Short mmCIF file of N, CA and C in Angstrom, two decimals:
data_model
loop_
_atom_site.label_atom_id
_atom_site.label_comp_id
_atom_site.label_asym_id
_atom_site.label_seq_id
_atom_site.Cartn_x
_atom_site.Cartn_y
_atom_site.Cartn_z
N MET A 1 -170.14 -103.32 82.15
CA MET A 1 -169.89 -103.57 80.24
C MET A 1 -169.66 -105.09 80.63
N ASN A 2 -170.38 -105.65 79.44
CA ASN A 2 -170.70 -107.22 79.30
C ASN A 2 -169.07 -107.45 78.76
N LYS A 3 -168.92 -108.97 78.61
CA LYS A 3 -168.04 -109.35 77.97
C LYS A 3 -168.13 -109.53 76.60
N LYS A 4 -167.16 -109.30 75.92
CA LYS A 4 -166.99 -109.06 74.39
C LYS A 4 -166.06 -110.27 74.09
N VAL A 5 -167.25 -111.11 73.00
CA VAL A 5 -166.62 -112.32 72.72
C VAL A 5 -166.20 -112.11 71.05
N VAL A 6 -165.17 -112.11 70.71
CA VAL A 6 -165.15 -111.92 68.93
C VAL A 6 -164.55 -113.45 68.31
N TYR A 7 -165.33 -113.54 67.04
CA TYR A 7 -165.11 -114.84 66.54
C TYR A 7 -164.47 -114.24 65.07
N LEU A 8 -163.51 -114.92 65.03
CA LEU A 8 -162.45 -114.75 63.95
C LEU A 8 -162.09 -115.86 62.89
N HIS A 9 -162.65 -115.55 61.70
CA HIS A 9 -162.68 -116.37 60.58
C HIS A 9 -161.34 -117.12 60.16
N GLY A 10 -161.20 -118.13 59.06
CA GLY A 10 -159.89 -118.45 58.93
C GLY A 10 -159.70 -118.22 57.24
N PHE A 11 -158.70 -118.38 56.58
CA PHE A 11 -158.67 -118.06 55.52
C PHE A 11 -159.38 -118.06 54.36
N ALA A 12 -159.83 -117.32 53.66
CA ALA A 12 -160.80 -117.25 52.45
C ALA A 12 -162.07 -117.81 53.11
N SER A 13 -162.58 -117.26 54.16
CA SER A 13 -163.73 -117.70 54.99
C SER A 13 -164.70 -116.09 55.31
N SER A 14 -165.50 -116.38 55.83
CA SER A 14 -166.00 -114.99 56.26
C SER A 14 -167.01 -115.03 57.89
N SER A 15 -167.58 -114.00 57.99
CA SER A 15 -168.67 -114.08 59.16
C SER A 15 -169.71 -114.90 58.97
N LEU A 16 -169.79 -115.26 57.52
CA LEU A 16 -171.11 -115.88 57.42
C LEU A 16 -170.74 -117.44 57.23
N SER A 17 -169.22 -118.16 57.59
CA SER A 17 -169.21 -119.40 57.67
C SER A 17 -169.98 -120.23 58.38
N ASP A 18 -169.91 -121.61 58.38
CA ASP A 18 -170.83 -122.41 58.95
C ASP A 18 -170.49 -122.07 60.87
N LYS A 19 -169.31 -122.38 60.98
CA LYS A 19 -168.97 -122.05 62.40
C LYS A 19 -169.19 -120.72 62.80
N ALA A 20 -168.90 -119.95 62.17
CA ALA A 20 -169.58 -118.63 62.61
C ALA A 20 -170.88 -118.34 63.03
N VAL A 21 -171.60 -118.99 62.07
CA VAL A 21 -173.21 -118.82 62.15
C VAL A 21 -173.70 -119.72 63.35
N GLN A 22 -173.09 -120.96 63.48
CA GLN A 22 -173.86 -121.83 64.38
C GLN A 22 -173.12 -120.80 65.94
N THR A 23 -171.61 -120.39 66.14
CA THR A 23 -171.44 -119.72 67.06
C THR A 23 -172.27 -118.53 67.72
N LYS A 24 -172.67 -117.66 66.91
CA LYS A 24 -173.46 -116.65 66.89
C LYS A 24 -174.82 -117.01 67.33
N ALA A 25 -175.54 -117.86 66.53
CA ALA A 25 -176.65 -118.55 66.99
C ALA A 25 -176.69 -118.97 68.50
N PHE A 26 -175.49 -119.70 68.86
CA PHE A 26 -175.17 -120.13 70.02
C PHE A 26 -175.43 -119.31 71.26
N PHE A 27 -174.12 -118.16 71.14
CA PHE A 27 -174.48 -117.25 72.18
C PHE A 27 -175.47 -116.29 72.13
N GLN A 28 -176.23 -115.92 70.93
CA GLN A 28 -177.67 -115.20 70.98
C GLN A 28 -178.48 -116.04 71.71
N GLN A 29 -178.52 -117.44 71.83
CA GLN A 29 -179.55 -118.34 72.65
C GLN A 29 -179.24 -118.30 74.00
N HIS A 30 -178.08 -118.43 74.13
CA HIS A 30 -177.61 -119.03 75.66
C HIS A 30 -177.15 -117.95 76.61
N TYR A 31 -176.38 -116.88 75.71
CA TYR A 31 -175.53 -115.68 76.62
C TYR A 31 -176.07 -114.36 75.62
N PRO A 32 -177.20 -114.24 75.77
CA PRO A 32 -177.72 -112.68 75.15
C PRO A 32 -177.06 -111.71 75.53
N HIS A 33 -176.64 -111.68 76.93
CA HIS A 33 -176.07 -110.63 77.52
C HIS A 33 -174.52 -110.33 77.15
N THR A 34 -173.93 -110.98 76.42
CA THR A 34 -172.73 -111.17 75.86
C THR A 34 -172.98 -110.36 74.75
N ASP A 35 -171.56 -109.54 74.42
CA ASP A 35 -171.48 -108.58 73.14
C ASP A 35 -170.83 -109.41 72.31
N PHE A 36 -171.35 -110.73 71.37
CA PHE A 36 -170.70 -111.10 70.31
C PHE A 36 -170.41 -110.66 69.11
N SER A 37 -169.48 -110.90 68.29
CA SER A 37 -169.43 -110.17 67.31
C SER A 37 -168.78 -111.32 66.28
N ALA A 38 -168.85 -111.32 65.11
CA ALA A 38 -168.01 -112.33 64.19
C ALA A 38 -167.60 -111.41 63.01
N LEU A 39 -166.09 -110.91 63.30
CA LEU A 39 -165.79 -110.15 62.23
C LEU A 39 -165.62 -110.60 60.69
N ASP A 40 -165.76 -109.88 59.69
CA ASP A 40 -164.88 -109.99 58.46
C ASP A 40 -163.59 -109.33 58.21
N LEU A 41 -162.79 -110.51 58.27
CA LEU A 41 -161.16 -109.95 58.40
C LEU A 41 -160.75 -109.47 56.74
N PRO A 42 -159.92 -108.37 57.10
CA PRO A 42 -159.22 -108.17 55.57
C PRO A 42 -158.36 -109.08 55.31
N TYR A 43 -157.45 -109.63 54.14
CA TYR A 43 -156.41 -110.43 54.11
C TYR A 43 -155.17 -109.83 54.10
N GLU A 44 -155.17 -108.97 54.52
CA GLU A 44 -153.29 -108.37 54.82
C GLU A 44 -153.50 -108.34 56.45
N PRO A 45 -152.31 -109.03 56.92
CA PRO A 45 -152.09 -109.57 58.23
C PRO A 45 -152.28 -108.60 59.13
N ALA A 46 -151.45 -107.11 58.90
CA ALA A 46 -151.72 -106.13 59.55
C ALA A 46 -152.97 -105.23 59.85
N ALA A 47 -153.23 -105.27 58.64
CA ALA A 47 -155.09 -104.67 58.32
C ALA A 47 -156.04 -105.51 59.39
N ALA A 48 -156.03 -107.03 59.57
CA ALA A 48 -156.83 -107.51 59.88
C ALA A 48 -156.51 -107.73 61.56
N LEU A 49 -155.31 -107.51 62.32
CA LEU A 49 -155.17 -107.25 63.36
C LEU A 49 -155.39 -106.14 63.90
N ALA A 50 -155.27 -104.99 63.04
CA ALA A 50 -155.79 -103.41 63.22
C ALA A 50 -157.10 -103.39 63.32
N LEU A 51 -158.04 -104.13 62.61
CA LEU A 51 -159.31 -104.35 62.69
C LEU A 51 -159.49 -104.92 64.00
N ILE A 52 -159.44 -106.21 64.22
CA ILE A 52 -159.62 -106.56 65.63
C ILE A 52 -159.50 -105.67 66.66
N GLN A 53 -158.11 -105.19 66.86
CA GLN A 53 -157.87 -104.29 68.11
C GLN A 53 -158.43 -102.75 67.90
N GLN A 54 -159.22 -102.56 67.13
CA GLN A 54 -159.87 -101.62 67.28
C GLN A 54 -161.33 -101.53 67.40
N HIS A 55 -161.76 -103.01 66.98
CA HIS A 55 -163.12 -103.58 67.55
C HIS A 55 -163.06 -103.76 69.04
N ILE A 56 -161.84 -104.45 69.62
CA ILE A 56 -162.04 -104.43 71.33
C ILE A 56 -161.79 -103.17 71.57
N GLY A 57 -160.94 -102.12 71.19
CA GLY A 57 -160.68 -100.96 71.71
C GLY A 57 -160.18 -101.02 73.29
N GLN A 58 -160.29 -100.52 74.02
CA GLN A 58 -159.51 -100.30 75.27
C GLN A 58 -160.49 -101.50 76.63
N GLN A 59 -161.49 -102.30 75.91
CA GLN A 59 -162.18 -103.57 76.74
C GLN A 59 -161.19 -104.26 77.02
N ARG A 60 -161.13 -104.87 78.04
CA ARG A 60 -160.28 -106.18 78.38
C ARG A 60 -160.96 -107.22 78.79
N ASP A 61 -162.52 -107.21 79.13
CA ASP A 61 -163.11 -108.47 79.53
C ASP A 61 -163.70 -109.05 78.21
N VAL A 62 -162.71 -109.53 77.48
CA VAL A 62 -162.58 -110.22 76.21
C VAL A 62 -162.22 -111.64 76.22
N ALA A 63 -162.91 -112.24 75.29
CA ALA A 63 -162.78 -113.63 74.67
C ALA A 63 -162.53 -113.87 73.17
N LEU A 64 -161.86 -114.38 72.81
CA LEU A 64 -161.44 -114.56 71.33
C LEU A 64 -162.01 -115.80 71.10
N ILE A 65 -162.50 -116.34 69.90
CA ILE A 65 -162.73 -117.48 69.29
C ILE A 65 -162.37 -117.63 67.70
N GLY A 66 -161.06 -118.41 67.41
CA GLY A 66 -160.53 -118.16 66.17
C GLY A 66 -160.36 -119.48 65.54
N SER A 67 -160.58 -119.96 64.42
CA SER A 67 -160.56 -120.78 63.52
C SER A 67 -159.56 -120.71 62.39
N SER A 68 -158.57 -121.66 62.40
CA SER A 68 -157.29 -121.62 61.40
C SER A 68 -156.76 -120.59 61.57
N LEU A 69 -156.45 -119.59 60.45
CA LEU A 69 -155.88 -118.47 60.36
C LEU A 69 -156.60 -117.59 61.48
N GLY A 70 -157.79 -117.31 61.76
CA GLY A 70 -158.27 -116.80 62.59
C GLY A 70 -157.74 -117.34 64.04
N GLY A 71 -157.27 -118.69 64.59
CA GLY A 71 -156.59 -119.05 65.48
C GLY A 71 -155.30 -118.29 65.94
N PHE A 72 -154.66 -118.13 64.67
CA PHE A 72 -153.17 -117.80 64.57
C PHE A 72 -153.62 -116.17 64.95
N LEU A 73 -154.74 -115.48 64.34
CA LEU A 73 -154.75 -114.04 64.91
C LEU A 73 -155.17 -114.10 66.20
N ALA A 74 -155.89 -114.58 66.64
CA ALA A 74 -156.62 -114.46 68.23
C ALA A 74 -155.21 -114.77 69.18
N THR A 75 -154.56 -115.70 68.76
CA THR A 75 -153.18 -115.90 69.48
C THR A 75 -152.25 -114.66 69.46
N CYS A 76 -152.11 -114.01 68.47
CA CYS A 76 -151.61 -112.70 68.18
C CYS A 76 -152.05 -111.55 69.50
N VAL A 77 -153.53 -111.23 69.24
CA VAL A 77 -154.13 -110.45 69.89
C VAL A 77 -154.35 -110.99 71.22
N ALA A 78 -154.57 -112.29 72.04
CA ALA A 78 -154.41 -112.91 73.10
C ALA A 78 -152.87 -112.46 74.05
N GLU A 79 -151.97 -112.66 73.21
CA GLU A 79 -150.71 -112.53 73.76
C GLU A 79 -150.54 -110.48 73.88
N GLN A 80 -151.03 -109.95 73.09
CA GLN A 80 -151.03 -108.69 73.47
C GLN A 80 -151.57 -108.28 74.50
N ILE A 81 -153.03 -108.71 74.69
CA ILE A 81 -153.80 -108.08 75.65
C ILE A 81 -153.98 -109.02 77.03
N HIS A 82 -153.45 -110.33 76.98
CA HIS A 82 -153.76 -111.42 77.74
C HIS A 82 -155.20 -111.80 78.02
N CYS A 83 -155.71 -112.45 77.22
CA CYS A 83 -157.48 -112.45 77.56
C CYS A 83 -157.31 -114.19 76.76
N ARG A 84 -158.44 -114.88 77.37
CA ARG A 84 -158.64 -116.24 76.65
C ARG A 84 -159.02 -116.09 75.29
N ALA A 85 -158.51 -117.00 74.66
CA ALA A 85 -159.13 -117.79 73.43
C ALA A 85 -158.82 -119.18 73.04
N CYS A 86 -160.27 -119.36 72.38
CA CYS A 86 -160.52 -120.61 72.15
C CYS A 86 -160.06 -120.79 70.61
N LEU A 87 -159.20 -121.74 70.51
CA LEU A 87 -158.83 -122.04 68.83
C LEU A 87 -159.10 -123.13 68.42
N ILE A 88 -159.84 -123.09 67.30
CA ILE A 88 -160.27 -124.42 66.40
C ILE A 88 -159.31 -124.76 65.27
N ASN A 89 -158.80 -125.74 65.45
CA ASN A 89 -157.43 -125.92 64.29
C ASN A 89 -157.06 -125.11 64.04
N PRO A 90 -156.41 -124.22 64.80
CA PRO A 90 -155.40 -123.11 64.77
C PRO A 90 -154.32 -123.06 63.46
N ALA A 91 -153.88 -122.56 62.88
CA ALA A 91 -152.82 -122.29 62.01
C ALA A 91 -151.67 -121.93 63.26
N VAL A 92 -150.63 -123.11 63.08
CA VAL A 92 -149.19 -122.46 63.40
C VAL A 92 -148.07 -121.92 62.32
N ALA A 93 -147.55 -121.10 62.36
CA ALA A 93 -146.50 -120.69 61.34
C ALA A 93 -147.37 -120.58 60.10
N PRO A 94 -148.50 -119.95 59.97
CA PRO A 94 -149.39 -119.91 58.86
C PRO A 94 -148.73 -119.62 57.23
N HIS A 95 -147.63 -118.86 57.35
CA HIS A 95 -146.92 -118.48 55.91
C HIS A 95 -146.03 -119.76 55.59
N THR A 96 -146.38 -120.57 56.19
CA THR A 96 -145.51 -121.76 55.71
C THR A 96 -146.29 -122.69 55.09
N VAL A 97 -148.07 -122.36 55.08
CA VAL A 97 -148.86 -123.41 54.64
C VAL A 97 -149.64 -122.39 53.36
N LEU A 98 -149.92 -120.92 53.80
CA LEU A 98 -150.59 -120.04 52.77
C LEU A 98 -149.53 -119.81 51.74
N ASN A 99 -147.98 -119.86 51.82
CA ASN A 99 -147.38 -119.54 50.74
C ASN A 99 -147.56 -120.32 49.54
N GLN A 100 -148.44 -121.24 49.73
CA GLN A 100 -149.01 -122.38 48.42
C GLN A 100 -150.15 -121.60 48.09
N HIS A 101 -150.90 -120.68 48.54
CA HIS A 101 -151.91 -120.15 48.19
C HIS A 101 -152.21 -118.68 47.66
N LEU A 102 -150.63 -118.11 47.01
CA LEU A 102 -150.49 -116.70 46.63
C LEU A 102 -151.36 -116.55 45.39
N GLY A 103 -151.97 -115.44 45.60
CA GLY A 103 -152.72 -115.29 44.32
C GLY A 103 -154.05 -114.41 44.38
N ARG A 104 -155.21 -114.38 43.78
CA ARG A 104 -156.31 -113.15 43.77
C ARG A 104 -157.38 -113.98 44.46
N TYR A 105 -158.10 -113.55 45.37
CA TYR A 105 -159.34 -114.05 45.86
C TYR A 105 -160.29 -113.29 45.81
N TYR A 106 -161.66 -113.75 46.00
CA TYR A 106 -162.69 -112.60 46.16
C TYR A 106 -163.42 -113.10 47.82
N HIS A 107 -163.44 -111.54 48.44
CA HIS A 107 -164.60 -111.91 49.61
C HIS A 107 -165.95 -111.81 49.45
N PRO A 108 -166.85 -112.99 49.94
CA PRO A 108 -168.06 -112.72 49.52
C PRO A 108 -168.69 -111.48 50.43
N VAL A 109 -168.54 -111.56 51.38
CA VAL A 109 -169.14 -110.66 52.43
C VAL A 109 -168.70 -109.23 52.36
N LEU A 110 -167.52 -109.13 52.09
CA LEU A 110 -166.88 -107.71 51.84
C LEU A 110 -166.99 -107.08 50.29
N GLN A 111 -167.14 -108.27 49.77
CA GLN A 111 -167.59 -108.11 48.08
C GLN A 111 -166.28 -106.88 47.41
N GLN A 112 -165.30 -107.57 47.67
CA GLN A 112 -163.98 -106.99 47.11
C GLN A 112 -162.81 -108.39 46.90
N HIS A 113 -162.09 -107.80 45.78
CA HIS A 113 -161.05 -108.55 45.26
C HIS A 113 -159.93 -108.37 46.52
N TYR A 114 -158.75 -109.63 46.77
CA TYR A 114 -157.78 -109.40 47.48
C TYR A 114 -156.64 -110.00 47.04
N ASP A 115 -155.01 -109.89 47.17
CA ASP A 115 -154.38 -110.07 46.53
C ASP A 115 -153.55 -110.87 47.86
N VAL A 116 -153.17 -112.33 47.62
CA VAL A 116 -152.33 -112.74 48.97
C VAL A 116 -150.90 -112.86 48.21
N THR A 117 -149.97 -112.11 48.72
CA THR A 117 -148.64 -112.05 48.14
C THR A 117 -147.51 -112.61 48.92
N THR A 118 -146.28 -112.41 48.82
CA THR A 118 -145.16 -113.28 49.46
C THR A 118 -144.72 -112.04 50.64
N ALA A 119 -145.24 -110.68 50.28
CA ALA A 119 -145.09 -109.88 51.47
C ALA A 119 -146.09 -110.22 52.75
N HIS A 120 -147.20 -110.53 52.59
CA HIS A 120 -148.26 -111.20 53.47
C HIS A 120 -147.61 -111.94 54.34
N MET A 121 -146.66 -113.13 53.25
CA MET A 121 -146.23 -114.23 54.14
C MET A 121 -145.40 -113.69 55.36
N ALA A 122 -144.31 -112.92 54.67
CA ALA A 122 -143.35 -112.38 55.53
C ALA A 122 -144.17 -111.42 57.02
N ALA A 123 -145.14 -111.03 56.70
CA ALA A 123 -146.03 -110.55 57.57
C ALA A 123 -146.22 -111.33 58.45
N LEU A 124 -146.99 -112.16 58.13
CA LEU A 124 -147.32 -113.44 59.23
C LEU A 124 -146.03 -114.17 59.82
N GLU A 125 -145.11 -113.93 59.13
CA GLU A 125 -144.19 -114.59 60.13
C GLU A 125 -143.57 -114.05 61.14
N GLN A 126 -143.43 -112.72 60.82
CA GLN A 126 -143.13 -111.55 61.88
C GLN A 126 -143.96 -111.53 63.13
N LEU A 127 -145.37 -111.53 62.58
CA LEU A 127 -146.41 -111.69 63.79
C LEU A 127 -146.46 -112.43 64.66
N MET A 128 -145.84 -113.82 64.31
CA MET A 128 -145.76 -115.20 65.16
C MET A 128 -145.23 -114.92 66.46
N PRO A 129 -146.03 -115.17 67.67
CA PRO A 129 -145.38 -115.12 68.93
C PRO A 129 -144.11 -116.44 68.65
N VAL A 130 -143.25 -116.05 69.49
CA VAL A 130 -142.04 -117.30 69.58
C VAL A 130 -142.58 -118.26 70.53
N THR A 131 -142.90 -117.97 71.77
CA THR A 131 -143.37 -118.46 72.83
C THR A 131 -144.72 -117.73 73.28
N LEU A 132 -145.50 -118.93 73.86
CA LEU A 132 -146.99 -118.03 74.58
C LEU A 132 -146.58 -117.61 75.94
N GLN A 133 -146.74 -116.44 76.35
CA GLN A 133 -146.71 -115.88 77.77
C GLN A 133 -147.43 -116.65 78.69
N GLN A 134 -148.45 -116.99 78.57
CA GLN A 134 -149.72 -117.43 79.38
C GLN A 134 -150.38 -118.56 78.47
N PRO A 135 -149.77 -120.01 78.36
CA PRO A 135 -150.51 -120.89 77.84
C PRO A 135 -151.79 -121.15 78.27
N GLN A 136 -151.82 -120.76 79.49
CA GLN A 136 -153.06 -121.23 80.30
C GLN A 136 -154.33 -120.46 79.94
N ASN A 137 -154.13 -119.78 78.85
CA ASN A 137 -155.15 -118.83 78.64
C ASN A 137 -155.68 -119.21 76.92
N TYR A 138 -155.44 -120.53 76.66
CA TYR A 138 -155.89 -120.82 75.61
C TYR A 138 -156.61 -122.37 75.88
N LEU A 139 -157.41 -122.40 74.88
CA LEU A 139 -158.31 -123.88 74.77
C LEU A 139 -157.95 -124.15 73.44
N VAL A 140 -157.24 -125.45 73.11
CA VAL A 140 -157.30 -125.69 71.65
C VAL A 140 -157.90 -126.72 71.46
N LEU A 141 -158.64 -126.77 70.32
CA LEU A 141 -159.79 -128.06 69.82
C LEU A 141 -158.90 -128.25 68.35
N LEU A 142 -158.58 -129.59 68.51
CA LEU A 142 -157.65 -130.11 67.32
C LEU A 142 -158.46 -131.60 67.03
N GLN A 143 -158.29 -131.70 65.46
CA GLN A 143 -158.74 -133.11 65.02
C GLN A 143 -157.53 -133.61 64.18
N SER A 144 -157.47 -134.93 64.49
CA SER A 144 -156.16 -135.14 63.68
C SER A 144 -156.12 -135.45 62.28
N GLY A 145 -157.44 -135.38 61.96
CA GLY A 145 -157.74 -135.89 60.20
C GLY A 145 -157.66 -134.29 59.68
N ASP A 146 -157.22 -133.06 60.29
CA ASP A 146 -157.19 -131.91 59.69
C ASP A 146 -156.29 -132.33 58.28
N GLU A 147 -156.84 -131.94 57.07
CA GLU A 147 -156.34 -132.30 56.05
C GLU A 147 -155.35 -131.19 55.73
N VAL A 148 -155.47 -129.67 56.15
CA VAL A 148 -154.85 -128.49 55.62
C VAL A 148 -153.81 -128.32 56.44
N LEU A 149 -153.79 -128.55 57.84
CA LEU A 149 -152.88 -128.22 58.59
C LEU A 149 -152.41 -129.36 59.64
N ASP A 150 -151.03 -129.73 59.94
CA ASP A 150 -150.59 -130.60 60.84
C ASP A 150 -150.83 -130.32 62.19
N TYR A 151 -151.91 -131.03 62.76
CA TYR A 151 -152.02 -130.59 64.49
C TYR A 151 -151.23 -130.97 65.09
N ARG A 152 -150.30 -131.60 64.85
CA ARG A 152 -148.77 -131.87 65.63
C ARG A 152 -148.36 -130.63 65.93
N LEU A 153 -148.06 -129.72 64.97
CA LEU A 153 -147.55 -128.42 65.14
C LEU A 153 -148.27 -127.61 66.26
N ALA A 154 -149.60 -127.59 66.61
CA ALA A 154 -150.36 -127.03 67.36
C ALA A 154 -150.15 -127.64 68.74
N LEU A 155 -149.95 -128.98 68.67
CA LEU A 155 -149.69 -129.84 69.79
C LEU A 155 -148.19 -129.23 70.61
N ASP A 156 -147.63 -129.13 69.59
CA ASP A 156 -146.41 -128.57 70.19
C ASP A 156 -146.03 -126.83 70.88
N TYR A 157 -146.60 -126.19 69.89
CA TYR A 157 -146.92 -124.89 69.96
C TYR A 157 -147.47 -124.73 71.39
N TYR A 158 -148.69 -124.78 71.31
CA TYR A 158 -149.78 -124.75 72.57
C TYR A 158 -149.11 -125.65 73.89
N GLN A 159 -148.18 -125.93 74.15
CA GLN A 159 -147.70 -126.68 75.01
C GLN A 159 -148.07 -126.13 76.30
N GLY A 160 -148.91 -126.56 77.68
CA GLY A 160 -149.34 -125.84 78.80
C GLY A 160 -150.66 -125.40 78.60
N ALA A 161 -151.46 -125.32 77.40
CA ALA A 161 -152.65 -124.86 77.01
C ALA A 161 -153.56 -126.01 77.29
N GLU A 162 -154.85 -126.06 77.48
CA GLU A 162 -156.00 -127.03 77.39
C GLU A 162 -156.34 -127.50 76.06
N ILE A 163 -155.75 -128.82 75.78
CA ILE A 163 -155.72 -129.21 74.39
C ILE A 163 -156.69 -130.32 74.54
N LYS A 164 -157.50 -130.28 73.51
CA LYS A 164 -158.72 -131.34 73.23
C LYS A 164 -158.51 -131.88 71.71
N LEU A 165 -157.88 -133.00 71.77
CA LEU A 165 -157.66 -133.93 70.54
C LEU A 165 -158.61 -135.23 70.35
N SER A 166 -159.17 -134.57 69.37
CA SER A 166 -160.03 -135.92 68.78
C SER A 166 -159.46 -136.58 67.43
N GLU A 167 -159.62 -137.97 67.30
CA GLU A 167 -159.20 -138.40 66.22
C GLU A 167 -160.14 -138.26 65.09
N GLY A 168 -159.67 -138.48 63.83
CA GLY A 168 -160.44 -138.39 62.87
C GLY A 168 -160.89 -136.48 62.69
N GLY A 169 -161.81 -136.43 62.11
CA GLY A 169 -162.48 -135.27 61.71
C GLY A 169 -161.74 -134.53 60.59
N ASP A 170 -161.82 -133.18 60.48
CA ASP A 170 -161.15 -132.63 59.24
C ASP A 170 -160.86 -130.99 59.51
N HIS A 171 -160.65 -130.07 58.64
CA HIS A 171 -159.81 -129.01 59.06
C HIS A 171 -161.30 -128.20 59.48
N SER A 172 -162.23 -128.51 58.99
CA SER A 172 -163.57 -127.60 59.28
C SER A 172 -163.97 -127.97 60.74
N TYR A 173 -163.65 -129.09 61.63
CA TYR A 173 -163.67 -129.17 62.87
C TYR A 173 -165.06 -129.87 62.61
N VAL A 174 -164.98 -131.35 62.29
CA VAL A 174 -166.58 -132.13 62.74
C VAL A 174 -166.99 -132.38 63.83
N GLY A 175 -168.33 -131.89 64.17
CA GLY A 175 -168.75 -131.80 65.14
C GLY A 175 -168.84 -130.45 65.96
N TYR A 176 -168.32 -129.28 65.37
CA TYR A 176 -168.04 -128.33 65.94
C TYR A 176 -169.29 -127.83 66.91
N ALA A 177 -170.38 -127.83 66.49
CA ALA A 177 -171.45 -127.28 67.53
C ALA A 177 -171.74 -128.30 68.87
N ALA A 178 -171.11 -129.11 68.95
CA ALA A 178 -171.23 -129.83 70.00
C ALA A 178 -169.93 -129.34 71.19
N GLN A 179 -169.04 -128.67 70.78
CA GLN A 179 -168.29 -127.94 71.57
C GLN A 179 -168.44 -126.72 71.93
N LEU A 180 -169.46 -126.06 71.76
CA LEU A 180 -169.70 -124.55 71.91
C LEU A 180 -170.09 -124.36 73.50
N THR A 181 -170.75 -125.12 74.22
CA THR A 181 -170.76 -125.24 75.84
C THR A 181 -169.56 -125.11 76.21
N THR A 182 -168.46 -126.30 75.83
CA THR A 182 -167.17 -125.86 76.50
C THR A 182 -166.25 -124.71 76.09
N ILE A 183 -166.48 -124.31 74.97
CA ILE A 183 -165.98 -123.06 74.61
C ILE A 183 -166.53 -121.96 75.37
N ALA A 184 -167.95 -121.69 75.41
CA ALA A 184 -168.40 -120.68 76.43
C ALA A 184 -167.97 -120.78 77.98
N ASN A 185 -167.73 -122.10 78.38
CA ASN A 185 -167.42 -121.90 79.65
C ASN A 185 -165.73 -121.70 79.73
N PHE A 186 -165.16 -121.99 78.54
CA PHE A 186 -163.95 -121.62 78.69
C PHE A 186 -163.40 -120.09 78.61
N CYS A 187 -164.55 -119.30 78.12
CA CYS A 187 -164.86 -117.86 78.03
C CYS A 187 -164.99 -117.46 79.16
N GLN A 188 -165.38 -118.11 80.19
CA GLN A 188 -165.71 -117.62 81.59
C GLN A 188 -167.12 -116.64 81.56
N LEU A 189 -168.00 -117.12 80.91
CA LEU A 189 -169.33 -116.15 80.69
C LEU A 189 -170.38 -116.50 81.81
N ALA A 190 -169.98 -117.10 82.33
CA ALA A 190 -171.41 -117.52 83.51
C ALA A 190 -170.89 -116.62 84.59
#
């Protein structure tokens, strides 16, 4: 069975985000034997995790790539199944940031409205692993110019992981495409 690589988008994003599309094209071109997918996640945390777990199934030859809130969800799953995860400007304690974004949103791919509520914030807080069991399973790509998340929280939380911090940039991770070979190598696809 081929390795499964799953891309998890961030809050108010989708499988059609720039990073998701770039990642899919890269894997199709350079690792066509890999079972690559970019999921469209529901915005209720437990439902998002359930979808990821259902998609992975019993397969354990898995690597996750998660951006922002997708990095948080990738961490939750990686801690459960002990797989590798590449995180791009991951959200740490996302309930503390997203509580400023309560309200109604529209998912362009799923074509449905969704509400972000205080109950979702409580669920995110409950899901957050207190400490990482195997920090060596993580590659964390950070940019100090992230205007949404404080990169220093990730530096602290992911201690023991392979961390690549670049100065400047922003939350979208400027120059992401140049990191795809590093991501693939970390996923152990060769």
